Coordinates of C-alpha atoms in Angstrom, one line a residue:
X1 CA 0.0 0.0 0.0
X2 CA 1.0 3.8 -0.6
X3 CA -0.3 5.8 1.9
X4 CA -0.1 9.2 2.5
X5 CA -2.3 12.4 4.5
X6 CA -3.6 15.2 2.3
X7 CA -5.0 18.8 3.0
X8 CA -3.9 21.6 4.6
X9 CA -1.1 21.6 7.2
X10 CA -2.5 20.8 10.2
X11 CA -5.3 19.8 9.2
X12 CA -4.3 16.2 7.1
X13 CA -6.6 13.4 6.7
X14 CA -5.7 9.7 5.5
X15 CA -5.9 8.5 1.9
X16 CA -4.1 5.7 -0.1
X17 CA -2.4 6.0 -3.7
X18 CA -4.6 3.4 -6.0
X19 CA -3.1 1.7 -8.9
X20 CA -4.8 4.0 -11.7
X21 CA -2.9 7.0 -9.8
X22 CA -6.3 8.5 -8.2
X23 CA -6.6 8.6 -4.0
X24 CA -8.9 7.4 -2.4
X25 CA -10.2 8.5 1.3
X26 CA -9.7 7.0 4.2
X27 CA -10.8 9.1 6.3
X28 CA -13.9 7.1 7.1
X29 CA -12.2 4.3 7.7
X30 CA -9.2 5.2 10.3
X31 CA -8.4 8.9 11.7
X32 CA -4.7 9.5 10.5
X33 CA -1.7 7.8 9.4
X34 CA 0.3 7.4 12.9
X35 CA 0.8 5.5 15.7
X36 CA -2.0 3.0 15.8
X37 CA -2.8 2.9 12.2
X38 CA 1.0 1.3 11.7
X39 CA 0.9 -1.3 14.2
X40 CA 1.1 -4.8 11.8
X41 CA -3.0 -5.9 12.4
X42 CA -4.1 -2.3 11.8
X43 CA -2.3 -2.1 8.5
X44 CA -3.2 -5.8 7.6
X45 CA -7.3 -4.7 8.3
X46 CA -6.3 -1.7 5.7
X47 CA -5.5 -4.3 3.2
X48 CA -8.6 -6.0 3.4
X49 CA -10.5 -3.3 2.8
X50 CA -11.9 -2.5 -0.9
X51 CA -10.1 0.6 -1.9
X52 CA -12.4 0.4 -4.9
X53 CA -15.5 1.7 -2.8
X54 CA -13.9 4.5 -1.5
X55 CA -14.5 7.8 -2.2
X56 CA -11.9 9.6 -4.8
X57 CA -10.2 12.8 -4.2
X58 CA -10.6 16.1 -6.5
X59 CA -7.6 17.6 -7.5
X60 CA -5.9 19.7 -6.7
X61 CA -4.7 18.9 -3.6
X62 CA -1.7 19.8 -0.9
X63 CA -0.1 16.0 0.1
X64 CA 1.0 16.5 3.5
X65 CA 3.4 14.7 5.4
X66 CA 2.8 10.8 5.1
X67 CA 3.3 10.2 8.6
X68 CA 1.5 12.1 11.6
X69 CA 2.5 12.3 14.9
X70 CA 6.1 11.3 14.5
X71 CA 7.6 10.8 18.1
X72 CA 11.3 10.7 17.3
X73 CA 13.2 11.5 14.1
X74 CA 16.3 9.8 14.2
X75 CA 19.4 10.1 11.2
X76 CA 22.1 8.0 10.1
X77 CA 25.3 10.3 9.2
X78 CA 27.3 9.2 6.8
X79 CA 26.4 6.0 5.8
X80 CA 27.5 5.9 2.8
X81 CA 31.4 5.1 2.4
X82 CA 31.1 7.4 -1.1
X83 CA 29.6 10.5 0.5
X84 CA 31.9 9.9 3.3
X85 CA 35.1 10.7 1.2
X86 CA 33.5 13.3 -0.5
X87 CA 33.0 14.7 2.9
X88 CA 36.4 14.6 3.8
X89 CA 35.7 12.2 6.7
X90 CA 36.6 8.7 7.3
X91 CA 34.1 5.7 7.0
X92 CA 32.4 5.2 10.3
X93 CA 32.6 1.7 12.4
X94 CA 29.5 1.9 13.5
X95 CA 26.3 4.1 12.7
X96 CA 26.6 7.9 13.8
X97 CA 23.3 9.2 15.6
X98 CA 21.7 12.5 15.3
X99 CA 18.6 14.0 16.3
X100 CA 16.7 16.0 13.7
X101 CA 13.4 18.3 15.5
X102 CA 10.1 16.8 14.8
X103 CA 9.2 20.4 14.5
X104 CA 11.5 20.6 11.2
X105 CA 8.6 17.7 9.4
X106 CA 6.8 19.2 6.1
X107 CA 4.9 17.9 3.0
X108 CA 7.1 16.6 0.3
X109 CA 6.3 19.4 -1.7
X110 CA 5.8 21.8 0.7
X111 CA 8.5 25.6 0.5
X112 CA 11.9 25.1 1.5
X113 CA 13.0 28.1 3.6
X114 CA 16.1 29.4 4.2
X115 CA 17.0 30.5 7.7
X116 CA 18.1 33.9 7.9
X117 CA 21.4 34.7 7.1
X118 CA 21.9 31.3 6.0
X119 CA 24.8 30.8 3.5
X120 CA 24.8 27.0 3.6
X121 CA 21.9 25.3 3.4
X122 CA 22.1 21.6 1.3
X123 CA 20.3 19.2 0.4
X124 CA 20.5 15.4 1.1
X125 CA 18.1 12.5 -0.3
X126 CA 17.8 10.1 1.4
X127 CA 15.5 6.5 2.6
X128 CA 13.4 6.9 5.7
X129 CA 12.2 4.0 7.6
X130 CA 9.0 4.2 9.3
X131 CA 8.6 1.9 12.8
X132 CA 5.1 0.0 12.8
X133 CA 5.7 -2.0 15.8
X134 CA 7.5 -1.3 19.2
X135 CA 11.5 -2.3 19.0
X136 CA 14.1 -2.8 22.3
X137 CA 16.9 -4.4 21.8
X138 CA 15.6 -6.0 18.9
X139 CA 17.4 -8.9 16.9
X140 CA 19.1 -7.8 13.3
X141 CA 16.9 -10.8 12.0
X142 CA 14.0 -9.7 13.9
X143 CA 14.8 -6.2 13.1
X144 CA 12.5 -5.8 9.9
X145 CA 8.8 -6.8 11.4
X146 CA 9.3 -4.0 13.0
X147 CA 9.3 -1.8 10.0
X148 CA 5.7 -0.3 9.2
X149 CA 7.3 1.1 5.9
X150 CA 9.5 3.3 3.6
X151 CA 9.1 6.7 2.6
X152 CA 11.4 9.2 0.8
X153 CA 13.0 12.3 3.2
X154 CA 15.1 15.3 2.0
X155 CA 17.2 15.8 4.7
X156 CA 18.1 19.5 4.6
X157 CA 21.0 21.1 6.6
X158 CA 22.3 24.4 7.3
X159 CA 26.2 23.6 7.4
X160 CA 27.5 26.6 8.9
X161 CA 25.4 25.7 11.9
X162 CA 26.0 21.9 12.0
X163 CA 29.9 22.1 11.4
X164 CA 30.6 25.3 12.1
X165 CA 31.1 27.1 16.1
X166 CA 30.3 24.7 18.0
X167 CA 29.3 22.4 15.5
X168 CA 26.6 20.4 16.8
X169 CA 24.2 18.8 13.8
X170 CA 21.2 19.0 15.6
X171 CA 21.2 22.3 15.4
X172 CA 22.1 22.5 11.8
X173 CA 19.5 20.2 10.7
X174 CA 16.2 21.1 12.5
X175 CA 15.2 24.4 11.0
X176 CA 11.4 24.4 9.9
X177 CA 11.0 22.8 6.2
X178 CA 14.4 21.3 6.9
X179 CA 12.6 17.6 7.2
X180 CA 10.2 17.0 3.9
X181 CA 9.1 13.2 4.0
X182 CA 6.9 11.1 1.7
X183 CA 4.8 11.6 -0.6
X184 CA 3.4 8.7 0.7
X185 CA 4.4 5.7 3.3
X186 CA 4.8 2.5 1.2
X187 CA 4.6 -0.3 3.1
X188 CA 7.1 -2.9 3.8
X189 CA 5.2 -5.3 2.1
X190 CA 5.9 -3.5 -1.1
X191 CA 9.6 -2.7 -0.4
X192 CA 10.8 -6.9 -0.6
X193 CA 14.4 -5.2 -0.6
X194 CA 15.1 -1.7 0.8
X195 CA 18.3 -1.8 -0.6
X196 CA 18.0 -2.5 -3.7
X197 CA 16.4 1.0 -4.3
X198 CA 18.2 3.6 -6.3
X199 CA 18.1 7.5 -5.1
X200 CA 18.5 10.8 -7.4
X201 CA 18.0 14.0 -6.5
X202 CA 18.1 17.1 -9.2
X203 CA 18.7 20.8 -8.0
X204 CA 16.9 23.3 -11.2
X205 CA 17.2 20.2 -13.5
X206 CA 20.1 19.1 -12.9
X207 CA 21.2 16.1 -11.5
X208 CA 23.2 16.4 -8.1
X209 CA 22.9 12.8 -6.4
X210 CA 22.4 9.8 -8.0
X211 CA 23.4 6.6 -5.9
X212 CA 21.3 3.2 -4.5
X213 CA 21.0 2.2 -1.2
X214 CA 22.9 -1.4 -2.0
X215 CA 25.9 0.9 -1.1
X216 CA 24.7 1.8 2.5
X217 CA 27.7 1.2 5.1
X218 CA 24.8 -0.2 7.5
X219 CA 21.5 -1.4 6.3
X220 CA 18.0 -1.5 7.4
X221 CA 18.2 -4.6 10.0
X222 CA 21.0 -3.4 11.3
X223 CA 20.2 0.1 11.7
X224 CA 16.9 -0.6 13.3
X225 CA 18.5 -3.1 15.2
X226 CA 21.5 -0.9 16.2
X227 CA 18.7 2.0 17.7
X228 CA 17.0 0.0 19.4
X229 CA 19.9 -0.8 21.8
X230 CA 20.0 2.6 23.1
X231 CA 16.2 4.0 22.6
X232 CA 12.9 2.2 22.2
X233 CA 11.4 2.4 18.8
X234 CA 7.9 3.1 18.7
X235 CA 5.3 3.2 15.9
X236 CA 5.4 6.4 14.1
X237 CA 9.3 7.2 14.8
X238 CA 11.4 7.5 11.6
X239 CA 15.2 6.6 10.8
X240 CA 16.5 8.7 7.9
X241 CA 19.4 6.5 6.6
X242 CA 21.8 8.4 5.0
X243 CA 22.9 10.1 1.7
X244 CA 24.6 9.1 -1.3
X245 CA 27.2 11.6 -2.5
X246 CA 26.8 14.7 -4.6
X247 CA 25.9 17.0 -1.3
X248 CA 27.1 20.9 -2.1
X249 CA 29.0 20.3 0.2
X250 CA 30.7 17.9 -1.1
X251 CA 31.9 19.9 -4.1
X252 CA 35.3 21.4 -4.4
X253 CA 33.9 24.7 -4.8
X254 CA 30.9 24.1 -2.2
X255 CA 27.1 25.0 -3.8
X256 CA 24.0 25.8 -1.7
X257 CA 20.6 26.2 -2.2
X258 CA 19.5 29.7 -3.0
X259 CA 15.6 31.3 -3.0
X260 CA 14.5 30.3 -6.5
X261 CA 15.7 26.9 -6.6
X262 CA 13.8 24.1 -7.3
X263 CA 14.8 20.5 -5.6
X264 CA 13.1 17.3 -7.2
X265 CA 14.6 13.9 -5.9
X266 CA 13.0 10.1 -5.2
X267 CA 13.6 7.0 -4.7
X268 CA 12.9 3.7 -6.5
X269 CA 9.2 3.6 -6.4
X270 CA 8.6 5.3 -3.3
X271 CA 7.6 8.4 -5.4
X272 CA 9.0 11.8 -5.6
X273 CA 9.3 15.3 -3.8
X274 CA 9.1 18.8 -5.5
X275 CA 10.5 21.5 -3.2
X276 CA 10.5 25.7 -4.5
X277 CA 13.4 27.1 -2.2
X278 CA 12.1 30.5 -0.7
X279 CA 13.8 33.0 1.5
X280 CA 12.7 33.3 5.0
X281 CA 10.1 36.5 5.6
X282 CA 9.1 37.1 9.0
X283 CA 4.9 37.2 9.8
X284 CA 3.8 41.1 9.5

């Protein structure tokens, strides 16, 4: 199943992506895509139902974020031996793990704004992985039937903040906008291999990342597996995984996003995002 919320901010309901590309509502059937709704037997009563007989959408409409209520969003840093180099930073042993504000979540193809005075700001696609069933200490063969689902995140960061001073990434990374995920949640049902996927992501048409996940230092098990030792994992959370390399930062002569920009990127068949880069303006 793809599922995703639509409407405006703040005000999402449920839907699900049908195969002739319409949505249907769900909204009569369970009250949001979140915690409950992404436990295994709520999603396996979803798939009983016939999305046939529900009602279809109108375009147009805003596609929120796909997942509501998100508890803790959690990030992989580089964990991807390629992006790693062009970094300038050696491969890690083990997974590196970062905090990113919930309050940074937006719509897949919701304004990307620049923080004030930001110089820096670049982009990063990259696989989320959506928890659908409590984890602690899970095994790395248990590790996946915890896994609700996949969804695509662009995982934005100011670098001047995160590296710079005193160069903490938390900080870098949880502007508002800086955390677009979806369009929708596919299910791990859907996903038999979540890293086999490839990843692209295109700044004004041109392509800036292209990469798969097959060449993630850590994968999926392990990462959920690995998180789990040090926090519980509860529906709803999300683990962003990583980037491939062609970050601005990355470059020899380092390019940022600037108001007018437009990001596209996606992954596999997980759909795509569409981001207009804006300057910040504060409310009159």
């Amino acid at each position: 199943m793809k599922l995703l919320r639509y409407g405006p901010a703040g005000q999402e309901k449920p839907g699900v992506l049908l195969p002739d590309g319409s949505v249907g509502d769900l909204s009569g059937v369970v009250s949001d895509i979140a915690r409950e709704t992404l436990l295994p037997e709520s999603l396996e009563k979803l798939r009983a139902i016939d999305f046939a007989k529900l009602p279809r959408l109108q375009k147009p409409f805003r596609v929120g974020p796909c997942v509501a209520g998100v508890g803790k969003f959690i990030c992989i840093g580089l964990n991807y031996s390629d992006h790693a180099a062009e970094s300038g930073m050696p491969a890690p042993r083990e997974p590196i793990i970062f905090m990113k504000a919930t309050s940074a979540i937006c719509g897949p193809n919701d304004d990307i704004i620049i923080p004030p005075g930001s110089e820096k700001t670049g982009w990063e696609v990259e696989l989320g992985v959506v928890i659908g069933r409590r984890a602690k200490y899970v095994s790395q063969a248990d590790a996946l039937s915890h896994v609700a689902g996949y969804c695509v995140i662009n995982d934005l960061s100011e670098r001047g903040l995160q590296l710079e001073g005193t160069g903490q990434w938390v900080k870098g990374k949880s502007s508002d906008t800086f955390g677009p995920i979806g369009a929708w949640l596919v299910t791990s049902d859907d996903v038999p291999n979540p890293e086999e996927l490839s990843v692209w992501l295109d700044v004004d048409d041109e392509r800036r990342q292209t990469g798969s996940t097959r060449t993630m230092i850590f994968g999926v098990a392990y990462l959920v597996s690995y998180v789990s030792r040090f926090m519980s994992l509860q529906p709803g959370d999300i683990i962003s995984t990583g980037t491939p390399p062609g970050v601005g930062l990355g470059r020899k002569s380092p390019v940022y996003l600037r108001a007018g920009n437009v990001a596209r990127l996606g992954i596999g068949d997980l759909g795509e995002q569409r981001q207009n880069v804006v300057a910040y303006r504060p409310k009159s």
